[in-house]
PDB file of N, CA, C and O in Angstrom:
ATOM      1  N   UNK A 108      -8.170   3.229 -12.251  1.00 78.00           N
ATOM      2  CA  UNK A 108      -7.271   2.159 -12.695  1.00 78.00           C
ATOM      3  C   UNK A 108      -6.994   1.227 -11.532  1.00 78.00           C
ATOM      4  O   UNK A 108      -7.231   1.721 -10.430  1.00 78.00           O
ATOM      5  N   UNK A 109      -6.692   0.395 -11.542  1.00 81.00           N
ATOM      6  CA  UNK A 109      -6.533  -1.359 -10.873  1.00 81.00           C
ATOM      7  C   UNK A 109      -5.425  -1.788 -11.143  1.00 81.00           C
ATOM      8  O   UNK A 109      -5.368  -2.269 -12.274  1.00 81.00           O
ATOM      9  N   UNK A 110      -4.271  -1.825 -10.427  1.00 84.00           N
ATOM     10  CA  UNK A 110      -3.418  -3.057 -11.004  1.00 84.00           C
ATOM     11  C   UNK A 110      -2.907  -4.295  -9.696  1.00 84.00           C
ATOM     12  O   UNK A 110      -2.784  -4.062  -8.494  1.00 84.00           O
ATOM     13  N   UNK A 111      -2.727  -5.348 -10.269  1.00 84.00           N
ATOM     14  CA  UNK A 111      -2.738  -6.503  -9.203  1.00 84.00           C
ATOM     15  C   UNK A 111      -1.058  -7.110  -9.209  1.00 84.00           C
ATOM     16  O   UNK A 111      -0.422  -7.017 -10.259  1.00 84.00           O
ATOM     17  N   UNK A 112      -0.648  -7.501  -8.422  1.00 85.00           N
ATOM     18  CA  UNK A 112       0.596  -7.447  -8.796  1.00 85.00           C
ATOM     19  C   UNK A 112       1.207  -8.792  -8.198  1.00 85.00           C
ATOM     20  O   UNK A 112       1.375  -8.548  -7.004  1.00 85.00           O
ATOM     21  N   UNK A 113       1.675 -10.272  -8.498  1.00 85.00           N
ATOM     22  CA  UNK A 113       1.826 -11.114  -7.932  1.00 85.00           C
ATOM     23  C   UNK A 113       2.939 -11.732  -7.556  1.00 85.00           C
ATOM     24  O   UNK A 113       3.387 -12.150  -8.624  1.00 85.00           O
ATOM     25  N   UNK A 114       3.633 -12.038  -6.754  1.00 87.00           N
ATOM     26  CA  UNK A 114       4.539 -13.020  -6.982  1.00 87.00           C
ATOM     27  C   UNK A 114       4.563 -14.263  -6.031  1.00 87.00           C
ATOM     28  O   UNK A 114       4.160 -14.344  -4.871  1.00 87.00           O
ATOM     29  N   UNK A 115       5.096 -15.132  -6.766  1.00 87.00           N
ATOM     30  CA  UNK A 115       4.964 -16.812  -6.457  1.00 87.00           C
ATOM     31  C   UNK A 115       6.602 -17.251  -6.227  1.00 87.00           C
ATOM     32  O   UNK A 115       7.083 -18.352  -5.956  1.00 87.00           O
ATOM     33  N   UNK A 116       7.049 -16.340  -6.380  1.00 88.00           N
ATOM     34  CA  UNK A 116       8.573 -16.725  -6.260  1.00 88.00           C
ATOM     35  C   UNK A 116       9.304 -16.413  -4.502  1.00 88.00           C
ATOM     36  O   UNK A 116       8.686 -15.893  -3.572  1.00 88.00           O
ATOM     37  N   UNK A 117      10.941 -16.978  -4.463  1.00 91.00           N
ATOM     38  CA  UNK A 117      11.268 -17.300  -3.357  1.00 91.00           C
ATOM     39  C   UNK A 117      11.684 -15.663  -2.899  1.00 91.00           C
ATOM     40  O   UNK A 117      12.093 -15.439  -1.760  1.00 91.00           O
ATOM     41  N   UNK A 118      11.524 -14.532  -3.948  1.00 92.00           N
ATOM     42  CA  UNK A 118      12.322 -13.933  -3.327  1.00 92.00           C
ATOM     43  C   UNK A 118      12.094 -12.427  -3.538  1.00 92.00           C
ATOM     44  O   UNK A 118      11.395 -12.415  -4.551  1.00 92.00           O
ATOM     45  N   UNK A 119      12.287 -11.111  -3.153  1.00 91.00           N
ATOM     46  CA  UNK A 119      10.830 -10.581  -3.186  1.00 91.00           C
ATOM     47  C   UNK A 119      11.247  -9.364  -5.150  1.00 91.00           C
ATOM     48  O   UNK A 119      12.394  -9.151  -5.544  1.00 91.00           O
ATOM     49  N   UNK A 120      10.447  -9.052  -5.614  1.00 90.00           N
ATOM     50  CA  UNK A 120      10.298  -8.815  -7.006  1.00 90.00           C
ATOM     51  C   UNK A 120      10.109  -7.329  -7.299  1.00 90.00           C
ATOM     52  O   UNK A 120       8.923  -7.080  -7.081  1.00 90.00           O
ATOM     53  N   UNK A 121      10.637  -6.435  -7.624  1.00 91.00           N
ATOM     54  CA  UNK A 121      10.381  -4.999  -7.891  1.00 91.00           C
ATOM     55  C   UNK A 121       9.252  -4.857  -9.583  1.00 91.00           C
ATOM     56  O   UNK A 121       9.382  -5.317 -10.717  1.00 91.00           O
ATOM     57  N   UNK A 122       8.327  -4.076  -8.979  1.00 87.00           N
ATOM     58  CA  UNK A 122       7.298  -4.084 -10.047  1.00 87.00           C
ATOM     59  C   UNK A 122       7.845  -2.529 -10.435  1.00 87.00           C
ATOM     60  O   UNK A 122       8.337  -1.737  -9.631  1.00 87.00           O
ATOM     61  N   UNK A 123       7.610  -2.286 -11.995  1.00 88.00           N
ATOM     62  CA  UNK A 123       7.220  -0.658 -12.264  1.00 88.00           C
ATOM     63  C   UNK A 123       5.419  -0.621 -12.660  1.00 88.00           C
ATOM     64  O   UNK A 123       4.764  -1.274 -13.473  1.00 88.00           O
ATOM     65  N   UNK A 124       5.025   0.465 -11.664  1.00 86.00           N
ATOM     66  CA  UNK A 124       3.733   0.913 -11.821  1.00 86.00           C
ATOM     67  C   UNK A 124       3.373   1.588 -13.093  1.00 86.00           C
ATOM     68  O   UNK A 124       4.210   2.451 -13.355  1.00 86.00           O
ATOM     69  N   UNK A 125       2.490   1.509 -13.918  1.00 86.00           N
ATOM     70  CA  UNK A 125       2.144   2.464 -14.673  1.00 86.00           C
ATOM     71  C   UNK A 125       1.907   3.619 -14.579  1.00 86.00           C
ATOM     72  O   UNK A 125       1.278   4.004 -13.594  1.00 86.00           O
ATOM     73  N   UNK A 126       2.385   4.644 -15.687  1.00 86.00           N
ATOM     74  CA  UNK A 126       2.337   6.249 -15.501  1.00 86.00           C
ATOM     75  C   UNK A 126       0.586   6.484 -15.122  1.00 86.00           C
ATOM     76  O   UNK A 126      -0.204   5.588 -15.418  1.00 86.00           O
ATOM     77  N   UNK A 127       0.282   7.298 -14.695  1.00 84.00           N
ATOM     78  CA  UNK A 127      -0.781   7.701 -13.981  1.00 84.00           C
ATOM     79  C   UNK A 127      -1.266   9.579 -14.312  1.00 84.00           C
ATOM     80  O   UNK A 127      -0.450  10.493 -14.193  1.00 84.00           O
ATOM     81  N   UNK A 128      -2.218   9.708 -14.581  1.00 83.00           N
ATOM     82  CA  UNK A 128      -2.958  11.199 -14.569  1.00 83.00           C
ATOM     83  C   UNK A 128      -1.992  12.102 -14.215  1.00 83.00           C
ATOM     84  O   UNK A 128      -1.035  11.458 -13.787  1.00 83.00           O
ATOM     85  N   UNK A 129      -1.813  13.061 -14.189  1.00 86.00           N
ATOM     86  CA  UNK A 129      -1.549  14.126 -13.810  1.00 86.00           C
ATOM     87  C   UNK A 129      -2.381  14.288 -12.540  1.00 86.00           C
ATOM     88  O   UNK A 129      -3.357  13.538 -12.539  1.00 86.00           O
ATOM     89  N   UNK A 130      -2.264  15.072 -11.442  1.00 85.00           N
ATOM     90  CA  UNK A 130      -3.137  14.762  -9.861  1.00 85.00           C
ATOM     91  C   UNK A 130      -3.458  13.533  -9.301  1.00 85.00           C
ATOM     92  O   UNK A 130      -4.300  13.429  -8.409  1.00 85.00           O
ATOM     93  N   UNK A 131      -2.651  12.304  -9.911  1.00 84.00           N
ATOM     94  CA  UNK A 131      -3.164  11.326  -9.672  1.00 84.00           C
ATOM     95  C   UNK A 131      -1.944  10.274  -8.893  1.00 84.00           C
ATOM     96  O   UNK A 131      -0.774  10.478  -9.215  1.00 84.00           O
ATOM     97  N   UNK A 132      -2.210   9.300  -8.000  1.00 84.00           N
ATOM     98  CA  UNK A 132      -1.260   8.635  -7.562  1.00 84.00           C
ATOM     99  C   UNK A 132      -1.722   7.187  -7.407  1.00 84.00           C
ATOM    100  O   UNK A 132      -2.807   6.910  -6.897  1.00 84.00           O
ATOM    101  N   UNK A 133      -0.837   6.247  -7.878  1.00 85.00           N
ATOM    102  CA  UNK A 133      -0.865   4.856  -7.063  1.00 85.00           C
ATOM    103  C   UNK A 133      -1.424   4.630  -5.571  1.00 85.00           C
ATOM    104  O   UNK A 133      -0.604   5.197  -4.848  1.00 85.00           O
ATOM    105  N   UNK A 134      -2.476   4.045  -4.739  1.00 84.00           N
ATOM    106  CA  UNK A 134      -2.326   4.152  -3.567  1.00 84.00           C
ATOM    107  C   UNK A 134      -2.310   2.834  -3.306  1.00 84.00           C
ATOM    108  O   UNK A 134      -3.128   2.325  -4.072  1.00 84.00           O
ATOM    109  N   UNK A 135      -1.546   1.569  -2.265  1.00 83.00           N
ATOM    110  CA  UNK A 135      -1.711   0.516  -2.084  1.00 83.00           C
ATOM    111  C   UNK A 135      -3.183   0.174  -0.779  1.00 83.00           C
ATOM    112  O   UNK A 135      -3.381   0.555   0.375  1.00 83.00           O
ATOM    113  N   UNK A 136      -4.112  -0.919  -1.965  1.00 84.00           N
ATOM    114  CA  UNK A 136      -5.235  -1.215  -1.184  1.00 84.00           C
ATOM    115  C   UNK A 136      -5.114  -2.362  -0.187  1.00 84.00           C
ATOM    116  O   UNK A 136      -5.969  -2.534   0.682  1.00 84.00           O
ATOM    117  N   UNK A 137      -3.936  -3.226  -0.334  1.00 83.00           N
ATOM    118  CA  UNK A 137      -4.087  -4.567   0.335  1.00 83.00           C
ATOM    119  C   UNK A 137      -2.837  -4.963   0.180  1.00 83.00           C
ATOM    120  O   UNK A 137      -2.142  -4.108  -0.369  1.00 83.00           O
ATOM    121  N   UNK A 138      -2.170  -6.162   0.523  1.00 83.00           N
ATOM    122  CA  UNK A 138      -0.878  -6.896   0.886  1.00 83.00           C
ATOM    123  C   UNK A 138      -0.595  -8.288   1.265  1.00 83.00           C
ATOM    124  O   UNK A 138       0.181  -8.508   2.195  1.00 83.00           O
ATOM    125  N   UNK A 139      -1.049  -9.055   0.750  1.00 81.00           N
ATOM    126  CA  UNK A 139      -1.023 -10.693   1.409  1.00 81.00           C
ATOM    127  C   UNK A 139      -0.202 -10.727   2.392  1.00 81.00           C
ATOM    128  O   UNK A 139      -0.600 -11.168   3.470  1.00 81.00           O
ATOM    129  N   UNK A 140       0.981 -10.321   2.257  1.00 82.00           N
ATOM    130  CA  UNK A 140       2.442 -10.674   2.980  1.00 82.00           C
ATOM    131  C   UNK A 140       1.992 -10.351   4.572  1.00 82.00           C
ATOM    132  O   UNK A 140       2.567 -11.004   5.444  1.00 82.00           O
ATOM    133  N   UNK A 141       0.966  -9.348   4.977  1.00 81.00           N
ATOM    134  CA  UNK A 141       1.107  -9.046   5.994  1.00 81.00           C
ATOM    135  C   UNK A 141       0.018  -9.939   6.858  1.00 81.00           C
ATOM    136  O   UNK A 141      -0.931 -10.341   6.185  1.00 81.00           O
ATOM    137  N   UNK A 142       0.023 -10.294   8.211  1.00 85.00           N
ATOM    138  CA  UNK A 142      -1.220 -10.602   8.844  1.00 85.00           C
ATOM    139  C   UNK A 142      -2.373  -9.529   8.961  1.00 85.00           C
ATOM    140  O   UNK A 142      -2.139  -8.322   9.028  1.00 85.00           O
ATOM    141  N   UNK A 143      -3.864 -10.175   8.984  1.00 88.00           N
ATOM    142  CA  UNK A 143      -4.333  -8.838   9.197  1.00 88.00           C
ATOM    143  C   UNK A 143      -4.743  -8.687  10.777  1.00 88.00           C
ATOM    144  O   UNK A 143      -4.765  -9.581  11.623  1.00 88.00           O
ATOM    145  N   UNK A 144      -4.995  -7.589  10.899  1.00 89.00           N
ATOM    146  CA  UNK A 144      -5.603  -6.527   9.895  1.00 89.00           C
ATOM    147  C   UNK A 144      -4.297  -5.626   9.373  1.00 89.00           C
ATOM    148  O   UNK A 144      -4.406  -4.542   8.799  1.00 89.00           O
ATOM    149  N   UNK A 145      -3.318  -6.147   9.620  1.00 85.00           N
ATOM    150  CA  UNK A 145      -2.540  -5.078   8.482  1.00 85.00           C
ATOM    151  C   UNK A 145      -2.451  -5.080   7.422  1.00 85.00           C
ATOM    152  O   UNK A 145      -1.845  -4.164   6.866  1.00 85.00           O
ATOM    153  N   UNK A 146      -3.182  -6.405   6.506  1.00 84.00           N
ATOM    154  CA  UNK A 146      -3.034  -6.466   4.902  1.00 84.00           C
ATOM    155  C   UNK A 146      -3.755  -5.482   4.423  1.00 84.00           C
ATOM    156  O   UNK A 146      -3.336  -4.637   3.633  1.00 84.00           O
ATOM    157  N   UNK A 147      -5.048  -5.552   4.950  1.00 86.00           N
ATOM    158  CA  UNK A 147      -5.974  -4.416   4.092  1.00 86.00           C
ATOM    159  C   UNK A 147      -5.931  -2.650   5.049  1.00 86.00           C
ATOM    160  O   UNK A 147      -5.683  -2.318   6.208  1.00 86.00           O
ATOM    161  N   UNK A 148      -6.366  -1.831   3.637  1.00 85.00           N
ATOM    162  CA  UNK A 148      -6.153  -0.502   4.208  1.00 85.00           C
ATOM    163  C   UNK A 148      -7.471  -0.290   3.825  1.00 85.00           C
ATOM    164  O   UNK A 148      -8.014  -0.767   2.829  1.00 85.00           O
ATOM    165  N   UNK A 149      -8.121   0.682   4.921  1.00 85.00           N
ATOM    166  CA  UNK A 149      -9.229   1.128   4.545  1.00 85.00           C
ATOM    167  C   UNK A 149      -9.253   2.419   3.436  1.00 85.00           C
ATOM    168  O   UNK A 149      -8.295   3.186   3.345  1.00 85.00           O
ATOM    169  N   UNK A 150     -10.561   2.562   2.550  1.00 82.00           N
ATOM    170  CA  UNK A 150     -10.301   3.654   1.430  1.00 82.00           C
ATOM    171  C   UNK A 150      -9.911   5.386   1.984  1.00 82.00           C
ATOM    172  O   UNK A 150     -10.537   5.980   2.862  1.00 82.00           O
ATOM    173  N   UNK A 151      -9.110   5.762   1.455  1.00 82.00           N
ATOM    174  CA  UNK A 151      -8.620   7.232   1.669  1.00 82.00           C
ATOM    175  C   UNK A 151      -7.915   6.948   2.581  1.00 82.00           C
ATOM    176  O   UNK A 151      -7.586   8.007   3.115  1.00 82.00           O
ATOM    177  N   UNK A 152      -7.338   5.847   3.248  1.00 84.00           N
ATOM    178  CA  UNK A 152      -5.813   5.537   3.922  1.00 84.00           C
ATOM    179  C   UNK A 152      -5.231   4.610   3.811  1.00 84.00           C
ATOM    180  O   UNK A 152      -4.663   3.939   4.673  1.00 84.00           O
ATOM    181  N   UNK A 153      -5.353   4.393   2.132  1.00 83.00           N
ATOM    182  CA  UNK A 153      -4.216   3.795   1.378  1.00 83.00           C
ATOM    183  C   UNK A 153      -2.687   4.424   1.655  1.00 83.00           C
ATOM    184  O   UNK A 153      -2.567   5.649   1.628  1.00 83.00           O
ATOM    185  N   UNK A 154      -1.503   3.568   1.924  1.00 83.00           N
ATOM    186  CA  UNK A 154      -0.483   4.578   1.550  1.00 83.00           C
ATOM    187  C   UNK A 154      -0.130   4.688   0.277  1.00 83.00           C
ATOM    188  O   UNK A 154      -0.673   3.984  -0.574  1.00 83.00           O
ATOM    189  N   UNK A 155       0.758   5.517  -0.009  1.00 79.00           N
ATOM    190  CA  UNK A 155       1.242   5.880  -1.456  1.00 79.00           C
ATOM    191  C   UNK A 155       1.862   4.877  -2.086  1.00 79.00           C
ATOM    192  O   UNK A 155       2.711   4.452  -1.302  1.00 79.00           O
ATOM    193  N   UNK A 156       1.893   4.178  -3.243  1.00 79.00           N
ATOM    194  CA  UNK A 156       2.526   3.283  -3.945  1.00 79.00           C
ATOM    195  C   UNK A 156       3.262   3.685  -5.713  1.00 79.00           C
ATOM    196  O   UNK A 156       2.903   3.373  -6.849  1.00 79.00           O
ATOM    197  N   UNK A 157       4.212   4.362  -5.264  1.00 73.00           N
ATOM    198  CA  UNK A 157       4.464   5.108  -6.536  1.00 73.00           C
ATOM    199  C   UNK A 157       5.545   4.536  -7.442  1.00 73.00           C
ATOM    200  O   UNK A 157       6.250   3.859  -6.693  1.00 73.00           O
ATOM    201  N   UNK A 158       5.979   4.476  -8.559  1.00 77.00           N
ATOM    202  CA  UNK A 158       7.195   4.534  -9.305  1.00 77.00           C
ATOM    203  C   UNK A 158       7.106   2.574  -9.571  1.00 77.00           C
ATOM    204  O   UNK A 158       6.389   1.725 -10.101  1.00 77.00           O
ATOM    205  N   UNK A 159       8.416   2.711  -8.758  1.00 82.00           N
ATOM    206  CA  UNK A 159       9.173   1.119  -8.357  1.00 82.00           C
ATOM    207  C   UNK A 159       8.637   0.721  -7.178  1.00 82.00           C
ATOM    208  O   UNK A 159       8.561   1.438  -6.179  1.00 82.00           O
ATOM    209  N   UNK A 160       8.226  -0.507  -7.270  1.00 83.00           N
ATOM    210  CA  UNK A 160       7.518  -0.925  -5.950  1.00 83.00           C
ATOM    211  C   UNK A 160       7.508  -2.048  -6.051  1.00 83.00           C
ATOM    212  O   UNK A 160       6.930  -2.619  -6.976  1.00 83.00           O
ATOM    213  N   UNK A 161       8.448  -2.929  -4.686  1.00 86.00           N
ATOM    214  CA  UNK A 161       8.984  -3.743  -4.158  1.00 86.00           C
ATOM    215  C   UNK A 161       7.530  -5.150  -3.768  1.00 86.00           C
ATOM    216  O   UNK A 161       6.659  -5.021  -2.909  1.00 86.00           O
ATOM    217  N   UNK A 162       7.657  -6.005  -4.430  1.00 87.00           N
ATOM    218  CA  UNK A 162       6.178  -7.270  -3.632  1.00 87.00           C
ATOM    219  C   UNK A 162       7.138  -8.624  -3.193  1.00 87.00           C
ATOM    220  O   UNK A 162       7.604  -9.580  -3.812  1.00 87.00           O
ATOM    221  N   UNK A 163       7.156  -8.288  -2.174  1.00 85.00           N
ATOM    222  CA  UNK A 163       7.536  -9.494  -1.492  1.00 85.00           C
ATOM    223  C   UNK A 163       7.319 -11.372  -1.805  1.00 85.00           C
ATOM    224  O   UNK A 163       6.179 -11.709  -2.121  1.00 85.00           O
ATOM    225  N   UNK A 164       8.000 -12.077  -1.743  1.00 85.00           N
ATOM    226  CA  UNK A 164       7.711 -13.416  -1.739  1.00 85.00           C
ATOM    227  C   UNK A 164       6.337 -13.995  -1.311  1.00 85.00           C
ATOM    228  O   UNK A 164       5.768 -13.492  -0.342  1.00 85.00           O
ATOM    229  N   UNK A 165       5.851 -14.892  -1.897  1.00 77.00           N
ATOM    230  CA  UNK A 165       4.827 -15.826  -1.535  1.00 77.00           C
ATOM    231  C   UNK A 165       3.232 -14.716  -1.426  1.00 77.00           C
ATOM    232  O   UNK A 165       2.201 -15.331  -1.155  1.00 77.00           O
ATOM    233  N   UNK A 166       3.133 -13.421  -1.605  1.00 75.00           N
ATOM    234  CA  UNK A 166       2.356 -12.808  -1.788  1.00 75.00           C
ATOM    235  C   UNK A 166       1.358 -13.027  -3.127  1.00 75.00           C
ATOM    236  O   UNK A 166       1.655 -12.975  -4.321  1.00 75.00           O
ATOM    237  N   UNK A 167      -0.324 -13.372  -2.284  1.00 56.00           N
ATOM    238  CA  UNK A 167      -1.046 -13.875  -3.463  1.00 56.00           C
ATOM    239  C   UNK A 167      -1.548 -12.743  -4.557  1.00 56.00           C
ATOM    240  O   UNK A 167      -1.827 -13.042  -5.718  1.00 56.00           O
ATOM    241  N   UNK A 168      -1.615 -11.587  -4.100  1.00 59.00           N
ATOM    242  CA  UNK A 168      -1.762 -10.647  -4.564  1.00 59.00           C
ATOM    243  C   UNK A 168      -1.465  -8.970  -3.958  1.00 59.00           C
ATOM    244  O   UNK A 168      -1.091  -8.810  -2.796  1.00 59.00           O
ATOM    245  N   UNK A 169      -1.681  -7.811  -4.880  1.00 60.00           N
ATOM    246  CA  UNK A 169      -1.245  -6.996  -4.336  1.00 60.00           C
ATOM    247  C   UNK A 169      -2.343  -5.763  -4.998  1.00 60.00           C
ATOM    248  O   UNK A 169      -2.246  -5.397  -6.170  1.00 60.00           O
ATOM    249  N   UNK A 170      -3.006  -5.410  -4.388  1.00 68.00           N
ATOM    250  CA  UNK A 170      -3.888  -4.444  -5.425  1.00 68.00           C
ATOM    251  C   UNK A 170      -3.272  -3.273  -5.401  1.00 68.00           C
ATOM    252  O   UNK A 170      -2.420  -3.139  -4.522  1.00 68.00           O
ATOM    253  N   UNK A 171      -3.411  -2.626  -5.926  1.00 67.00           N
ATOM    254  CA  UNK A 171      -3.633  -0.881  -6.322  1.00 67.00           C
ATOM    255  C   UNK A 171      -4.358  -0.250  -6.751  1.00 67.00           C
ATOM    256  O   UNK A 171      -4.947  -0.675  -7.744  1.00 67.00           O
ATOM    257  N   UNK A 172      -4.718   1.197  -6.184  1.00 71.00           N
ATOM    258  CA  UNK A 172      -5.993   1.734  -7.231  1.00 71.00           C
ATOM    259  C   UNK A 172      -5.154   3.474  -7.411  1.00 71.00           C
ATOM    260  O   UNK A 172      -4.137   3.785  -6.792  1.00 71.00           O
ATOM    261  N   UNK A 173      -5.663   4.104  -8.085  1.00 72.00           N
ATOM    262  CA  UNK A 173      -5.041   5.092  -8.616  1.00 72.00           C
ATOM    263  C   UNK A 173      -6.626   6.340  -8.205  1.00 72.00           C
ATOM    264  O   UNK A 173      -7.829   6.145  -8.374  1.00 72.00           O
ATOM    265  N   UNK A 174      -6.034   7.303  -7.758  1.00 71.00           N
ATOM    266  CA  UNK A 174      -7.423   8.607  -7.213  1.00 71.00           C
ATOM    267  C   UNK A 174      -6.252   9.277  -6.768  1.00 71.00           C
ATOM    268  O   UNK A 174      -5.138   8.879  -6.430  1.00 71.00           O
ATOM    269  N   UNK A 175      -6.832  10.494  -6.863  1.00 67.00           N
ATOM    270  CA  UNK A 175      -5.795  12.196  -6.832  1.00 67.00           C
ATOM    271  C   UNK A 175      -5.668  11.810  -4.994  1.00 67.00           C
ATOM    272  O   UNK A 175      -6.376  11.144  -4.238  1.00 67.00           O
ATOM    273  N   UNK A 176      -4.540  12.520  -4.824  1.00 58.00           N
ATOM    274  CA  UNK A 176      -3.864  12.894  -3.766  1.00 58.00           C
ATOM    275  C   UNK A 176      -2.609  12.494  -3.948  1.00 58.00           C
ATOM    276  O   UNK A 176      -1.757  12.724  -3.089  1.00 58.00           O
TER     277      UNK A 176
END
């Protein structure tokens, strides 16, 4: 699963993630908000992105991918 998460607004936006597998977790792949190289995470050191999850202002996008751990 994939979800992208945007906001265009001044101020920063709490998303709810979709329920997910059983063994399975949200992990965040990327982050506009940040300079890189801290926007992108390389695969299998995604951090965790679970539940309620906070996307900051002016962020063009926000990926997620969902794999057990």
């Amino acid at each position: 699963a994939l979800c992208l998460m945007f906001n265009a607004g001044a101020s920063a936006v709490d998303f709810d993630l979709p329920p997910v597998q059983p063994g399975t977790r949200w992990h965040l792949a990327a982050d506009s908000f940040h300079e890189a190289p801290q926007d992108l995470f390389a695969a299998g050191e995604e951090p965790h992105a679970g539940g309620l999850f906070r996307v900051d202002p002016g962020v063009a996008g926000l990926p997620a991918r969902v794999y057990g751990g």
